[in-house]
XYZ file of C-alpha atoms in Angstrom:
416
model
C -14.701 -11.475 24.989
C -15.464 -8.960 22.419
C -14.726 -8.710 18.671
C -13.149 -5.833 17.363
C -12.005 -4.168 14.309
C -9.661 -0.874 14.983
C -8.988 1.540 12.505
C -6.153 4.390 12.625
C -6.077 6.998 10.354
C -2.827 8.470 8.557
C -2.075 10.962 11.672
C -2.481 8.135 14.141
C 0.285 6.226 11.905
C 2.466 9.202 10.727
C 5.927 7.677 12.293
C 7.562 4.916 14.099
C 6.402 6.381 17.325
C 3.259 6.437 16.629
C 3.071 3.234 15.044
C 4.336 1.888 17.971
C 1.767 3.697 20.140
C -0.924 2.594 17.856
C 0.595 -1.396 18.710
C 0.389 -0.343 22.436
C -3.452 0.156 22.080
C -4.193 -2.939 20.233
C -2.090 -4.661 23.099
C -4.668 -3.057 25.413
C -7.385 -4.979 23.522
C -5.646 -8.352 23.115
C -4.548 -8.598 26.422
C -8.142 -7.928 27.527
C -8.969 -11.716 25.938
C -10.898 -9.574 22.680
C -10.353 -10.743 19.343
C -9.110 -7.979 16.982
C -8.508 -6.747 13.057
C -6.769 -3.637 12.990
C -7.254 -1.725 9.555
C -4.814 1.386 8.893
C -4.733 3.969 6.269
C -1.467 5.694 5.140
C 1.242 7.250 7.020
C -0.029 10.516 6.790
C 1.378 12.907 3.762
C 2.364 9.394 2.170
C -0.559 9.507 -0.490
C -0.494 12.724 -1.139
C 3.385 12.344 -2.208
C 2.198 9.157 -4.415
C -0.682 11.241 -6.232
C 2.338 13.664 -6.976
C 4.603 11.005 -7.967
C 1.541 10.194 -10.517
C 0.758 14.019 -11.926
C 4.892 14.382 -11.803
C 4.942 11.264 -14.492
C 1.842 11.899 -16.404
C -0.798 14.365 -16.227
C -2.953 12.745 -17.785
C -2.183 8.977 -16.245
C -4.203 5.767 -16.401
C -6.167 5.343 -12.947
C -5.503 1.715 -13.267
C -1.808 2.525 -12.362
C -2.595 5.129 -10.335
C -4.754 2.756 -8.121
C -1.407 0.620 -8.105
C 0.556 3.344 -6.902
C -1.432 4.994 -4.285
C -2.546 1.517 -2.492
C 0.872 1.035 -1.391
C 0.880 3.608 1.196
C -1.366 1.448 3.101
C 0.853 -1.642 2.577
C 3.876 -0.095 3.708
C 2.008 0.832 7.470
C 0.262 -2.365 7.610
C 3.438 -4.198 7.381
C 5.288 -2.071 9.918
C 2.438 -2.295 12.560
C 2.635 -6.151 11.993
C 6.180 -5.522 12.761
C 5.432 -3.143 15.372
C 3.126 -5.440 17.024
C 5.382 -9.103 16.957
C 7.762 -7.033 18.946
C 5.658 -6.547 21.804
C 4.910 -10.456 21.355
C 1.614 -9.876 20.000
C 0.870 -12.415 16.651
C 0.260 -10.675 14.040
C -0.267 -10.496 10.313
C -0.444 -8.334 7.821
C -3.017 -8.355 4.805
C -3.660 -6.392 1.465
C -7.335 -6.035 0.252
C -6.790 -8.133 -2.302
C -5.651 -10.597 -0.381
C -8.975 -10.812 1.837
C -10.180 -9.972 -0.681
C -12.278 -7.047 -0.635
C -14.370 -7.216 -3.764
C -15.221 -4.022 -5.637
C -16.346 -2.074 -9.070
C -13.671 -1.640 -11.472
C -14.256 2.389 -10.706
C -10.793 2.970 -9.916
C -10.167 5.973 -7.839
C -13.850 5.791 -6.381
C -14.384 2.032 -6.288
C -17.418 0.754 -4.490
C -17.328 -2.307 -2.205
C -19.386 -5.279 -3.558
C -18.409 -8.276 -1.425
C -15.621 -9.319 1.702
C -15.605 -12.888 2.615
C -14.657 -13.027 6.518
C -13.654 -16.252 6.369
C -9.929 -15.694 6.281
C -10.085 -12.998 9.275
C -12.200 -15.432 11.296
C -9.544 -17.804 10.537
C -7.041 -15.359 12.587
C -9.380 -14.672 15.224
C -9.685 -18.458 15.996
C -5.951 -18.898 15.903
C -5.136 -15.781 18.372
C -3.997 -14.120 15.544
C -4.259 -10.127 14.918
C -4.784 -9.083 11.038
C -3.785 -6.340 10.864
C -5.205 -4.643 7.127
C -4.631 -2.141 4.400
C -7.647 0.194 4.567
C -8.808 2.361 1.322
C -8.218 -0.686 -1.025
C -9.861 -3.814 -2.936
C -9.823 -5.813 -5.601
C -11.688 -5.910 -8.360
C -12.968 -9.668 -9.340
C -13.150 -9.752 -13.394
C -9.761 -8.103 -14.018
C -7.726 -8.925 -11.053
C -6.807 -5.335 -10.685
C -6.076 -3.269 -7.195
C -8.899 -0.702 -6.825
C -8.844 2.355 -4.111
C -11.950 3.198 -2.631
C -11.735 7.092 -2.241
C -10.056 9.557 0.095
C -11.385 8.421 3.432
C -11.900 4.809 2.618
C -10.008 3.450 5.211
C -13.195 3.914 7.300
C -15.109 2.116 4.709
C -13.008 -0.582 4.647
C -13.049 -1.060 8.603
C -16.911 -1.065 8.878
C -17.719 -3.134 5.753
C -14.591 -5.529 7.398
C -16.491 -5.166 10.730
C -19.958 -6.185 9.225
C -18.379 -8.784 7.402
C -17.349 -10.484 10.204
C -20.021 -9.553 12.751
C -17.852 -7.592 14.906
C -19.151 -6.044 18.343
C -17.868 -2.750 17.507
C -15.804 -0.892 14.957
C -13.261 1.788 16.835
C -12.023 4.412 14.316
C -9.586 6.024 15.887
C -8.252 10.069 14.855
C -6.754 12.926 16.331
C -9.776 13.784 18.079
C -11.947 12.280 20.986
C -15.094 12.001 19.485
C -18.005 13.841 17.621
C -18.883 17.292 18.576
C -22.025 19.131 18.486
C -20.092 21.665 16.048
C -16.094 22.604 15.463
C -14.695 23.402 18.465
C -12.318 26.072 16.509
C -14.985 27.688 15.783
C -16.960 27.302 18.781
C -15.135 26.998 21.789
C -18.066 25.758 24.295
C -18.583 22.836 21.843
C -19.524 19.525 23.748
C -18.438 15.797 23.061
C -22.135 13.816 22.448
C -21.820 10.512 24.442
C -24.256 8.982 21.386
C -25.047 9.975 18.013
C -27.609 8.340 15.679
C -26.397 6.766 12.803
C -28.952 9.872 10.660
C -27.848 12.583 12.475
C -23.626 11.190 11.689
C -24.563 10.753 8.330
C -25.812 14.744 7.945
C -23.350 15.815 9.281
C -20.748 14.217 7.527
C -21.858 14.671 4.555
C -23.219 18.988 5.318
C -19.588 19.446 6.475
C -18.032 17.879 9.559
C -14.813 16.078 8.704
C -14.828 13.451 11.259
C -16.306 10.520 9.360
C -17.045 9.536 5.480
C -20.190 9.381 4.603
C -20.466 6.184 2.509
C -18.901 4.644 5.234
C -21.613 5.870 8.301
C -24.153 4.422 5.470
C -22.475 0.954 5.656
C -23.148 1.316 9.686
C -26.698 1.692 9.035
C -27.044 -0.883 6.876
C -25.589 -3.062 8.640
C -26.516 -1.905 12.048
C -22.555 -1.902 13.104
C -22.032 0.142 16.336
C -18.868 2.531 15.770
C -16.966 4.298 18.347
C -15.332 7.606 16.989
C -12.360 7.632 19.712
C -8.741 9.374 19.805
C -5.570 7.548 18.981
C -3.983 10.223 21.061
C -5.093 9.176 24.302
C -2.730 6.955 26.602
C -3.004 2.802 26.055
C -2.269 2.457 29.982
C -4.925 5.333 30.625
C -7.873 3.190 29.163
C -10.057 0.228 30.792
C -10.373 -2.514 27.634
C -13.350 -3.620 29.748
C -14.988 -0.396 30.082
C -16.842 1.486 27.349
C -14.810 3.116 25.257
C -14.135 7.034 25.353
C -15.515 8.459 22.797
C -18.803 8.920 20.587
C -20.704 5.817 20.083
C -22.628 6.060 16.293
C -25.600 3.579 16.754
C -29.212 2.956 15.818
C -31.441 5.641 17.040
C -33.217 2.670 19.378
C -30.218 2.794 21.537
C -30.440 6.742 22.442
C -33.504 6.643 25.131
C -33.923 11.033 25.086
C -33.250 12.732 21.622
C -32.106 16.256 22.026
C -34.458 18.548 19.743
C -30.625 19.726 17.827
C -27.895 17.453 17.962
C -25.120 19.372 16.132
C -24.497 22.197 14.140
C -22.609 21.424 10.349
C -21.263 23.635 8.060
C -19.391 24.193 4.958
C -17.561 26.716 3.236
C -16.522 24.539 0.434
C -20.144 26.530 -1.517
C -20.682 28.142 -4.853
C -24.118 29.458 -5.918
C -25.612 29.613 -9.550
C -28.819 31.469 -10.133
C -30.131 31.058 -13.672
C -32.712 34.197 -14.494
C -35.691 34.233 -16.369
C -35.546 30.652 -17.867
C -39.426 29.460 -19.617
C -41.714 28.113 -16.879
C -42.117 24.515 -19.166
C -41.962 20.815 -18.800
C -38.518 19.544 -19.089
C -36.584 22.695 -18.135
C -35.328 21.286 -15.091
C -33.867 18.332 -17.046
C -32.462 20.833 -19.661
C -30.094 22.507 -16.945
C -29.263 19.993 -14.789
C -28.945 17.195 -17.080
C -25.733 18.901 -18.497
C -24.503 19.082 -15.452
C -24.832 15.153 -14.532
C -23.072 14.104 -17.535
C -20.050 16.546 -16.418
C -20.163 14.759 -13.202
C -21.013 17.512 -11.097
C -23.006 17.254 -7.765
C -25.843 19.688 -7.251
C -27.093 20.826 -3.563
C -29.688 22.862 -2.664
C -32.030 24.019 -5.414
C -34.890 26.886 -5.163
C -36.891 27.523 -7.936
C -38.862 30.947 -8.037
C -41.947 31.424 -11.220
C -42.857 35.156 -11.718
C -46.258 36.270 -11.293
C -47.580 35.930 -15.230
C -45.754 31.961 -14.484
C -44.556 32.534 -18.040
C -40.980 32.147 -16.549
C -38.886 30.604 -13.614
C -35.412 31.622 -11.672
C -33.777 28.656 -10.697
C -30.608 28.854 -8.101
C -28.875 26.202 -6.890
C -25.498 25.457 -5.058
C -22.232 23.525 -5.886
C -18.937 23.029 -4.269
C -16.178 25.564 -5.005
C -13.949 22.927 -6.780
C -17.080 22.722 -9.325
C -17.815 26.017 -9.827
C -16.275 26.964 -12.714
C -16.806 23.786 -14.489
C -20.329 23.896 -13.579
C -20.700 28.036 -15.204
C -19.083 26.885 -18.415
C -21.149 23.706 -18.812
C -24.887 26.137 -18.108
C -23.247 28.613 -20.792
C -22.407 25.870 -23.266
C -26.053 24.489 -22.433
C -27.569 28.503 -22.870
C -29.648 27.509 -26.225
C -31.470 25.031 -24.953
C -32.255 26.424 -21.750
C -32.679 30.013 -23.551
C -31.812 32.110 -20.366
C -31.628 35.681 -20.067
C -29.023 35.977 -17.590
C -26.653 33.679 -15.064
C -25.900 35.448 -11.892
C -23.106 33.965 -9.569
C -21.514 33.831 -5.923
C -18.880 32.126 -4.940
C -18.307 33.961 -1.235
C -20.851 31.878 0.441
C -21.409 29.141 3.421
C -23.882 26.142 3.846
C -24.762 26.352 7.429
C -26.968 23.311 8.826
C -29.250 22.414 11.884
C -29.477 18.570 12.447
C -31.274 16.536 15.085
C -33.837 13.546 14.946
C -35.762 15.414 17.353
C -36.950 18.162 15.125
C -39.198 14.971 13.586
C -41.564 15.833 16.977
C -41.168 19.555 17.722
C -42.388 22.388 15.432
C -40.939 25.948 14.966
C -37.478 24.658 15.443
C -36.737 26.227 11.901
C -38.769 29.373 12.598
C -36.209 30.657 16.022
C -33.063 30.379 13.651
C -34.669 32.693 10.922
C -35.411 34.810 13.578
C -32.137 34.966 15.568
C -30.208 35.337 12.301
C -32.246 37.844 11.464
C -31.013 40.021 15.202
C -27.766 39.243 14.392
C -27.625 40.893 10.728
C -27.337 37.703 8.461
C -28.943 37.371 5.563
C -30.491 33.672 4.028
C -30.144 33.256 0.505
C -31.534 30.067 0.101
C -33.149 26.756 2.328
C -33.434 23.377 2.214
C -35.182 21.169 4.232
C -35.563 17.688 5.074
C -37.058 15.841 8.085
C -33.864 16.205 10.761
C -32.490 18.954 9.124
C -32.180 22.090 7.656
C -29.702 24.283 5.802
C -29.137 27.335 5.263
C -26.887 29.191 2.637
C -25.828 32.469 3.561
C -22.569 35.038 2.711
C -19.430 33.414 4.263
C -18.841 36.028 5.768
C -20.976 35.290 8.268
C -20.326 31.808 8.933
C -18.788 31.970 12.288
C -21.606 34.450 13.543
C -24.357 32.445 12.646
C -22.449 28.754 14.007
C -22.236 30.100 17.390
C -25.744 32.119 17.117
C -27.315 28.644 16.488
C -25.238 26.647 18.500
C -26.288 29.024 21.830
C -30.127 29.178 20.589
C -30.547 25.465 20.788
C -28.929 25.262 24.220
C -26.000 22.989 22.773
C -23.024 25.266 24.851
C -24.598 23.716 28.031
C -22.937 20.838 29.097
């Protein structure tokens, strides 16, 4: 007997069908003697319509109420699959964050988890009873007041919920079947990996692949809690409960015995880039430009810094997303007397493209064959980054697809 925690995402929950498919696939796991907490996010397009409902009554609204408003999404599904599930004679139960209670900062829109006491979902487990849970949602302690963890926090909540009560695995189930060595859209010979270290996941999720979020992969490693990415999609009668899972397991690097040199290939068109010419090669200039940007609240990526030959002066580029960008040109020009630059040079038609794989920490040159088989193909590197399983690479977006499927053949990844 295993213990589980399942989580569904809004597509695996968008109607009563599915609902009722997802209540099939706990079944599965009940029947198979496992004890299991189901977390579920919204039906899917139900948040988005709440966020509207917010903007529609108040632009400028207080995120206290808009925490209240966009939690329910969750509620509503979690009650339904409760429903769902008692009608296939399955006990079940359905629970709000705060009612857990998932403990977080009072940073509504973006809260942070701070605490879950188990206790109440052990409680269920030893009376054969399923819990099923709101995902993306907590409470916050001092005020009393629902907080919302972020878009994606539904996975958050199911593998802080899983280490909370030492579950064997965490299943988070989507509309696809696993973690793949790059988009298959964009390259068709992508391949499912069997195993994925918890590093590598965490790169990639945060240089660009969509499966996952990131602060929730960093909860895994933390807490060393094995997740299976799996698909919702795939038939409740087809799968063995007593089997491992389909899917991609996302575990401690200890439990991969052969590391590929590349496991995956992430990228990102979501890229802006800012190059700030002839700026004074001097002690706090670096603070001067990007401190500005911190208090505006905008992330910075990859950075490259360039002094001239008399080192009298500096260029200094660096990257942002493309929801930033403008925000982030304004807040350098506001900034332009105390940096004193002579010019700010822009482009916003450009792709992060990244090579990840905990093997590169024992093989050299790994680096060296993409520069050159970029270089064959006609595309053009604007700026690197490195770090010690990965690098990136920012180049015209143009090119994106080229240099994905240049990379992805160079490292052997299209062989299955």
């Amino acid at each position: 007997m295993a213990r589980l925690v399942m989580k569904f995402g809004g597509s695996s929950v968008a109607d009563i069908d599915r609902i009722q498919n997802v209540a099939r696939h706990v079944k599965r796991e009940v029947d198979a003697g496992h004890q299991v907490a189901v977390v579920v996010s919204a039906m899917a397009g139900a948040t988005n319509k709440l966020v509207e409902f917010c903007r529609a009554a108040a632009v400028l609204h207080d995120q206290r109420e808009y925490d209240t408003v966009v939690a329910s999404g969750e509620q509503v599904t979690s009650g339904l699959l409760a429903i769902a599930l008692q009608a296939l004679g399955i006990p079940a139960r359905s629970w709000q964050g705060w009612q857990i209670p998932i403990v977080t900062s009072d940073q509504h829109g973006s809260a942070r988890i701070l605490d879950i006491d188990g206790s109440r979902l052990v409680a269920c487990f030893e009376a054969g009873q399923v819990a099923v849970i709101a995902g993306f949602q907590g409470i916050h302690k001092e005020t009393g007041r629902i907080t919302t963890l972020g878009r994606g926090g539904s996975d958050t909540s199911a593998v802080a919920l899983a280490a909370a009560v030492k579950a064997d695995r965490c299943d988070i189930y989507t509309d696809v079947d696993g973690v793949y060595t790059t988009d298959p859209r964009v390259v068709p010979k992508a391949r499912r990996l069997d195993k994925i270290a918890f590093e590598e996941m965490l790169e990639m999720a945060s240089l660009g692949a969509k499966v996952m979020q990131v602060r929730s992969i960093e909860l895994g490693m933390t807490h060393n809690v094995r997740i299976f990415v799996r698909s919702s999609f795939d038939k409740p009668e087809d799968i063995d409960p007593h089997r491992p899972p389909p899917g991609t397991l996302i575990c401690d690097e200890t439990e991969i015995m052969e590391h590929e040199v590349v496991t995956g290939i992430a990228f990102s068109r979501d890229e802006a880039q800012i190059a700030i010419r002839n700026v004074a090669d001097r002690p706090g200039i670096a603070a001067a430009i990007f401190g500005p940007l911190s208090d505006a609240n905008i992330n910075v990526d990859m950075i490259v810094q360039n002094v001239s030959p008399d080192g009298k002066t500096t260029d200094l580029t660096f990257t942002v997303t493309a929801a930033d960008f403008e925000r982030a040109k304004a807040t350098i020009e506001k900034a332009r007397d105390s940096i004193g630059f002579a010019r700010l040079d822009t482009a916003a038609e450009v792709s992060k493209v990244s090579v990840i794989g905990v093997g590169m920490r024992s093989h050299a040159g790994v680096a060296a064959s993409a520069f050159r088989a970029l270089a064959e193909r006609g595309v053009n590197i604007r700026a690197i980054t490195t770090s010690e399983i990965k690098f990136s690479l920012l180049i015209d977006a143009a090119f994106t697809e080229l240099a994905v499927r240049t990379l992805h053949s160079l490292y052997g990844l299209d062989k299955s």
